[in-house]
């Protein structure tokens, strides 16, 4: 379940159907297979929206605050560039134009990444829920008596 191999997890749950240690709340294979149909955001669409209107891709991906910041900074650098060009100030125009270009490119990339983050978060929440229901309640995820031979703390000094 944690690796998001929904088919493999559903098959494993099907094999464990007769196991007496299987919790009553364990998800059915059909529930696990629902992981394939989780709502997803398209990174390509988010990047395209951000290219058309800075911040629109972030808003589409559910990160409205990031979207408004992207719109504000792109608008600020665009206005500064246009004002510098109108006033025949070459050095500030090049500086603000470069910043505008950098923020614009980063905005497009961040729009696509925001969609990927959304997809990852949705998958993690679903996998955590399914795994929590699949494990017996009396069996923890952490081993109460760890193997001391495999534990180590190390330090490295670099100069």
PDB file of C-alpha atoms in Angstrom:
ATOM      1  CA  UNK A   1       0.000   0.000   0.000  1.00  0.00           C
ATOM      2  CA  UNK A   2       2.779   2.449   0.933  1.00  0.00           C
ATOM      3  CA  UNK A   3       4.487   1.970  -2.429  1.00  0.00           C
ATOM      4  CA  UNK A   4       1.176   2.753  -4.157  1.00  0.00           C
ATOM      5  CA  UNK A   5       1.131  -0.523  -6.048  1.00  0.00           C
ATOM      6  CA  UNK A   6      -2.639  -0.664  -5.794  1.00  0.00           C
ATOM      7  CA  UNK A   7      -3.025  -3.897  -7.792  1.00  0.00           C
ATOM      8  CA  UNK A   8      -0.380  -5.711  -5.763  1.00  0.00           C
ATOM      9  CA  UNK A   9      -1.817  -4.463  -2.471  1.00  0.00           C
ATOM     10  CA  UNK A  10      -5.326  -5.543  -3.490  1.00  0.00           C
ATOM     11  CA  UNK A  11      -4.037  -9.025  -4.400  1.00  0.00           C
ATOM     12  CA  UNK A  12      -2.193  -9.284  -1.081  1.00  0.00           C
ATOM     13  CA  UNK A  13      -5.325  -8.243   0.813  1.00  0.00           C
ATOM     14  CA  UNK A  14      -7.317 -10.835  -1.118  1.00  0.00           C
ATOM     15  CA  UNK A  15      -4.831 -13.542  -0.101  1.00  0.00           C
ATOM     16  CA  UNK A  16      -5.139 -12.475   3.552  1.00  0.00           C
ATOM     17  CA  UNK A  17      -8.956 -12.716   3.530  1.00  0.00           C
ATOM     18  CA  UNK A  18      -8.963 -15.881   5.663  1.00  0.00           C
ATOM     19  CA  UNK A  19      -6.229 -14.765   8.070  1.00  0.00           C
ATOM     20  CA  UNK A  20      -7.607 -14.620  11.644  1.00  0.00           C
ATOM     21  CA  UNK A  21      -5.178 -11.792  12.507  1.00  0.00           C
ATOM     22  CA  UNK A  22      -6.612  -9.603   9.775  1.00  0.00           C
ATOM     23  CA  UNK A  23      -8.468  -6.711  11.437  1.00  0.00           C
ATOM     24  CA  UNK A  24     -12.185  -6.388  10.833  1.00  0.00           C
ATOM     25  CA  UNK A  25     -11.649  -2.846   9.581  1.00  0.00           C
ATOM     26  CA  UNK A  26      -9.158  -3.972   6.897  1.00  0.00           C
ATOM     27  CA  UNK A  27      -9.980  -2.473   3.511  1.00  0.00           C
ATOM     28  CA  UNK A  28     -11.494  -4.640   0.830  1.00  0.00           C
ATOM     29  CA  UNK A  29      -9.488  -5.088  -2.384  1.00  0.00           C
ATOM     30  CA  UNK A  30     -12.010  -2.876  -4.210  1.00  0.00           C
ATOM     31  CA  UNK A  31     -11.329  -0.057  -1.732  1.00  0.00           C
ATOM     32  CA  UNK A  32      -7.583  -0.368  -2.283  1.00  0.00           C
ATOM     33  CA  UNK A  33      -8.036  -0.299  -6.062  1.00  0.00           C
ATOM     34  CA  UNK A  34      -9.794   3.056  -5.659  1.00  0.00           C
ATOM     35  CA  UNK A  35      -6.268   4.467  -5.239  1.00  0.00           C
ATOM     36  CA  UNK A  36      -5.927   4.349  -9.029  1.00  0.00           C
ATOM     37  CA  UNK A  37      -8.780   6.844  -9.373  1.00  0.00           C
ATOM     38  CA  UNK A  38      -7.646   9.482  -6.886  1.00  0.00           C
ATOM     39  CA  UNK A  39      -8.324  13.043  -8.061  1.00  0.00           C
ATOM     40  CA  UNK A  40      -5.215  14.301  -9.786  1.00  0.00           C
ATOM     41  CA  UNK A  41      -4.075  17.665 -11.059  1.00  0.00           C
ATOM     42  CA  UNK A  42      -2.247  17.870 -14.367  1.00  0.00           C
ATOM     43  CA  UNK A  43       1.277  19.336 -14.059  1.00  0.00           C
ATOM     44  CA  UNK A  44       1.214  20.246 -17.770  1.00  0.00           C
ATOM     45  CA  UNK A  45      -2.060  22.143 -17.388  1.00  0.00           C
ATOM     46  CA  UNK A  46      -0.812  23.876 -14.231  1.00  0.00           C
ATOM     47  CA  UNK A  47       2.379  24.983 -16.009  1.00  0.00           C
ATOM     48  CA  UNK A  48       0.406  26.193 -19.028  1.00  0.00           C
ATOM     49  CA  UNK A  49      -1.994  28.152 -16.829  1.00  0.00           C
ATOM     50  CA  UNK A  50       0.970  29.743 -15.051  1.00  0.00           C
ATOM     51  CA  UNK A  51       2.491  30.683 -18.404  1.00  0.00           C
ATOM     52  CA  UNK A  52      -0.745  32.374 -19.491  1.00  0.00           C
ATOM     53  CA  UNK A  53      -1.382  34.145 -16.171  1.00  0.00           C
ATOM     54  CA  UNK A  54       1.312  33.984 -13.500  1.00  0.00           C
ATOM     55  CA  UNK A  55      -0.054  32.231 -10.421  1.00  0.00           C
ATOM     56  CA  UNK A  56      -3.007  30.572 -12.151  1.00  0.00           C
ATOM     57  CA  UNK A  57      -1.331  27.143 -12.091  1.00  0.00           C
ATOM     58  CA  UNK A  58      -0.703  27.377  -8.363  1.00  0.00           C
ATOM     59  CA  UNK A  59      -4.327  28.378  -7.767  1.00  0.00           C
ATOM     60  CA  UNK A  60      -5.493  25.447  -9.920  1.00  0.00           C
ATOM     61  CA  UNK A  61      -3.365  23.104  -7.796  1.00  0.00           C
ATOM     62  CA  UNK A  62      -4.892  24.411  -4.577  1.00  0.00           C
ATOM     63  CA  UNK A  63      -2.081  26.730  -3.518  1.00  0.00           C
ATOM     64  CA  UNK A  64      -3.876  30.070  -3.773  1.00  0.00           C
ATOM     65  CA  UNK A  65      -1.425  31.950  -1.549  1.00  0.00           C
ATOM     66  CA  UNK A  66       1.510  30.900  -3.758  1.00  0.00           C
ATOM     67  CA  UNK A  67      -0.519  31.906  -6.816  1.00  0.00           C
ATOM     68  CA  UNK A  68      -1.204  35.396  -5.527  1.00  0.00           C
ATOM     69  CA  UNK A  69       2.448  35.867  -4.578  1.00  0.00           C
ATOM     70  CA  UNK A  70       3.542  34.782  -8.061  1.00  0.00           C
ATOM     71  CA  UNK A  71       1.077  37.178  -9.672  1.00  0.00           C
ATOM     72  CA  UNK A  72       2.167  40.050  -7.429  1.00  0.00           C
ATOM     73  CA  UNK A  73       5.916  39.637  -8.001  1.00  0.00           C
ATOM     74  CA  UNK A  74       5.587  39.105 -11.743  1.00  0.00           C
ATOM     75  CA  UNK A  75       3.356  42.186 -12.017  1.00  0.00           C
ATOM     76  CA  UNK A  76       5.755  44.241  -9.877  1.00  0.00           C
ATOM     77  CA  UNK A  77       8.815  43.336 -11.954  1.00  0.00           C
ATOM     78  CA  UNK A  78       6.897  43.811 -15.219  1.00  0.00           C
ATOM     79  CA  UNK A  79       5.739  47.266 -14.117  1.00  0.00           C
ATOM     80  CA  UNK A  80       9.267  48.206 -13.013  1.00  0.00           C
ATOM     81  CA  UNK A  81      10.699  47.019 -16.337  1.00  0.00           C
ATOM     82  CA  UNK A  82       8.124  48.933 -18.400  1.00  0.00           C
ATOM     83  CA  UNK A  83       8.581  52.070 -16.309  1.00  0.00           C
ATOM     84  CA  UNK A  84      12.371  51.859 -16.656  1.00  0.00           C
ATOM     85  CA  UNK A  85      12.093  51.460 -20.438  1.00  0.00           C
ATOM     86  CA  UNK A  86       9.680  54.426 -20.670  1.00  0.00           C
ATOM     87  CA  UNK A  87      12.090  56.601 -18.667  1.00  0.00           C
ATOM     88  CA  UNK A  88      15.082  55.488 -20.824  1.00  0.00           C
ATOM     89  CA  UNK A  89      16.836  53.977 -17.819  1.00  0.00           C
ATOM     90  CA  UNK A  90      18.760  51.136 -19.445  1.00  0.00           C
ATOM     91  CA  UNK A  91      20.497  49.577 -16.418  1.00  0.00           C
ATOM     92  CA  UNK A  92      17.353  49.319 -14.262  1.00  0.00           C
ATOM     93  CA  UNK A  93      15.380  48.078 -17.280  1.00  0.00           C
ATOM     94  CA  UNK A  94      17.880  45.244 -17.803  1.00  0.00           C
ATOM     95  CA  UNK A  95      17.948  44.452 -14.072  1.00  0.00           C
ATOM     96  CA  UNK A  96      14.169  44.429 -13.630  1.00  0.00           C
ATOM     97  CA  UNK A  97      13.679  42.654 -16.958  1.00  0.00           C
ATOM     98  CA  UNK A  98      16.055  39.903 -15.875  1.00  0.00           C
ATOM     99  CA  UNK A  99      14.285  39.545 -12.546  1.00  0.00           C
ATOM    100  CA  UNK A 100      10.938  39.477 -14.321  1.00  0.00           C
ATOM    101  CA  UNK A 101      12.155  36.746 -16.679  1.00  0.00           C
ATOM    102  CA  UNK A 102      13.574  34.700 -13.766  1.00  0.00           C
ATOM    103  CA  UNK A 103      10.373  35.019 -11.718  1.00  0.00           C
ATOM    104  CA  UNK A 104       8.239  34.207 -14.756  1.00  0.00           C
ATOM    105  CA  UNK A 105      10.195  31.019 -15.525  1.00  0.00           C
ATOM    106  CA  UNK A 106      10.194  29.999 -11.853  1.00  0.00           C
ATOM    107  CA  UNK A 107       6.448  30.641 -11.727  1.00  0.00           C
ATOM    108  CA  UNK A 108       5.815  28.214 -14.599  1.00  0.00           C
ATOM    109  CA  UNK A 109       7.991  25.557 -12.976  1.00  0.00           C
ATOM    110  CA  UNK A 110       6.371  26.111  -9.577  1.00  0.00           C
ATOM    111  CA  UNK A 111       2.885  25.788 -11.085  1.00  0.00           C
ATOM    112  CA  UNK A 112       3.751  22.336 -12.422  1.00  0.00           C
ATOM    113  CA  UNK A 113       5.406  21.353  -9.131  1.00  0.00           C
ATOM    114  CA  UNK A 114       2.330  22.497  -7.190  1.00  0.00           C
ATOM    115  CA  UNK A 115       0.236  19.998  -9.174  1.00  0.00           C
ATOM    116  CA  UNK A 116       2.767  17.237  -8.427  1.00  0.00           C
ATOM    117  CA  UNK A 117       2.699  18.143  -4.706  1.00  0.00           C
ATOM    118  CA  UNK A 118      -1.094  17.976  -4.755  1.00  0.00           C
ATOM    119  CA  UNK A 119      -1.014  14.518  -6.322  1.00  0.00           C
ATOM    120  CA  UNK A 120       1.586  13.303  -3.834  1.00  0.00           C
ATOM    121  CA  UNK A 121      -0.370  14.595  -0.823  1.00  0.00           C
ATOM    122  CA  UNK A 122      -3.616  13.010  -2.029  1.00  0.00           C
ATOM    123  CA  UNK A 123      -1.865   9.665  -2.578  1.00  0.00           C
ATOM    124  CA  UNK A 124      -0.118   9.795   0.812  1.00  0.00           C
ATOM    125  CA  UNK A 125      -3.354  10.490   2.686  1.00  0.00           C
ATOM    126  CA  UNK A 126      -5.129   7.612   0.952  1.00  0.00           C
ATOM    127  CA  UNK A 127      -2.213   5.203   1.469  1.00  0.00           C
ATOM    128  CA  UNK A 128      -1.943   6.146   5.155  1.00  0.00           C
ATOM    129  CA  UNK A 129      -5.636   5.515   5.672  1.00  0.00           C
ATOM    130  CA  UNK A 130      -5.550   2.159   3.881  1.00  0.00           C
ATOM    131  CA  UNK A 131      -2.369   1.021   5.655  1.00  0.00           C
ATOM    132  CA  UNK A 132      -3.762   2.066   9.032  1.00  0.00           C
ATOM    133  CA  UNK A 133      -6.843  -0.032   8.457  1.00  0.00           C
ATOM    134  CA  UNK A 134      -4.894  -2.996   7.062  1.00  0.00           C
ATOM    135  CA  UNK A 135      -2.514  -3.436  10.006  1.00  0.00           C
ATOM    136  CA  UNK A 136      -3.686  -5.216  13.154  1.00  0.00           C
ATOM    137  CA  UNK A 137      -4.173  -2.745  16.003  1.00  0.00           C
ATOM    138  CA  UNK A 138      -1.868  -4.616  18.379  1.00  0.00           C
ATOM    139  CA  UNK A 139       1.062  -4.553  15.941  1.00  0.00           C
ATOM    140  CA  UNK A 140       2.904  -1.266  15.862  1.00  0.00           C
ATOM    141  CA  UNK A 141       4.969   0.118  13.040  1.00  0.00           C
ATOM    142  CA  UNK A 142       8.006   0.549  15.304  1.00  0.00           C
ATOM    143  CA  UNK A 143       9.822  -2.407  16.763  1.00  0.00           C
ATOM    144  CA  UNK A 144       9.761  -1.980  20.578  1.00  0.00           C
ATOM    145  CA  UNK A 145      13.090  -3.814  20.935  1.00  0.00           C
ATOM    146  CA  UNK A 146      15.356  -2.661  18.099  1.00  0.00           C
ATOM    147  CA  UNK A 147      18.405  -4.674  17.150  1.00  0.00           C
ATOM    148  CA  UNK A 148      21.350  -2.887  18.757  1.00  0.00           C
ATOM    149  CA  UNK A 149      23.810  -4.283  16.209  1.00  0.00           C
ATOM    150  CA  UNK A 150      22.103  -2.335  13.417  1.00  0.00           C
ATOM    151  CA  UNK A 151      21.909   0.972  15.252  1.00  0.00           C
ATOM    152  CA  UNK A 152      24.746   3.417  14.941  1.00  0.00           C
ATOM    153  CA  UNK A 153      25.403   7.079  15.268  1.00  0.00           C
ATOM    154  CA  UNK A 154      28.175   8.484  13.198  1.00  0.00           C
ATOM    155  CA  UNK A 155      29.844  11.843  12.778  1.00  0.00           C
ATOM    156  CA  UNK A 156      31.924  13.115   9.921  1.00  0.00           C
ATOM    157  CA  UNK A 157      34.130  16.156   9.931  1.00  0.00           C
ATOM    158  CA  UNK A 158      34.791  17.949   6.690  1.00  0.00           C
ATOM    159  CA  UNK A 159      37.267  20.723   6.197  1.00  0.00           C
TER     160      UNK A 159
END
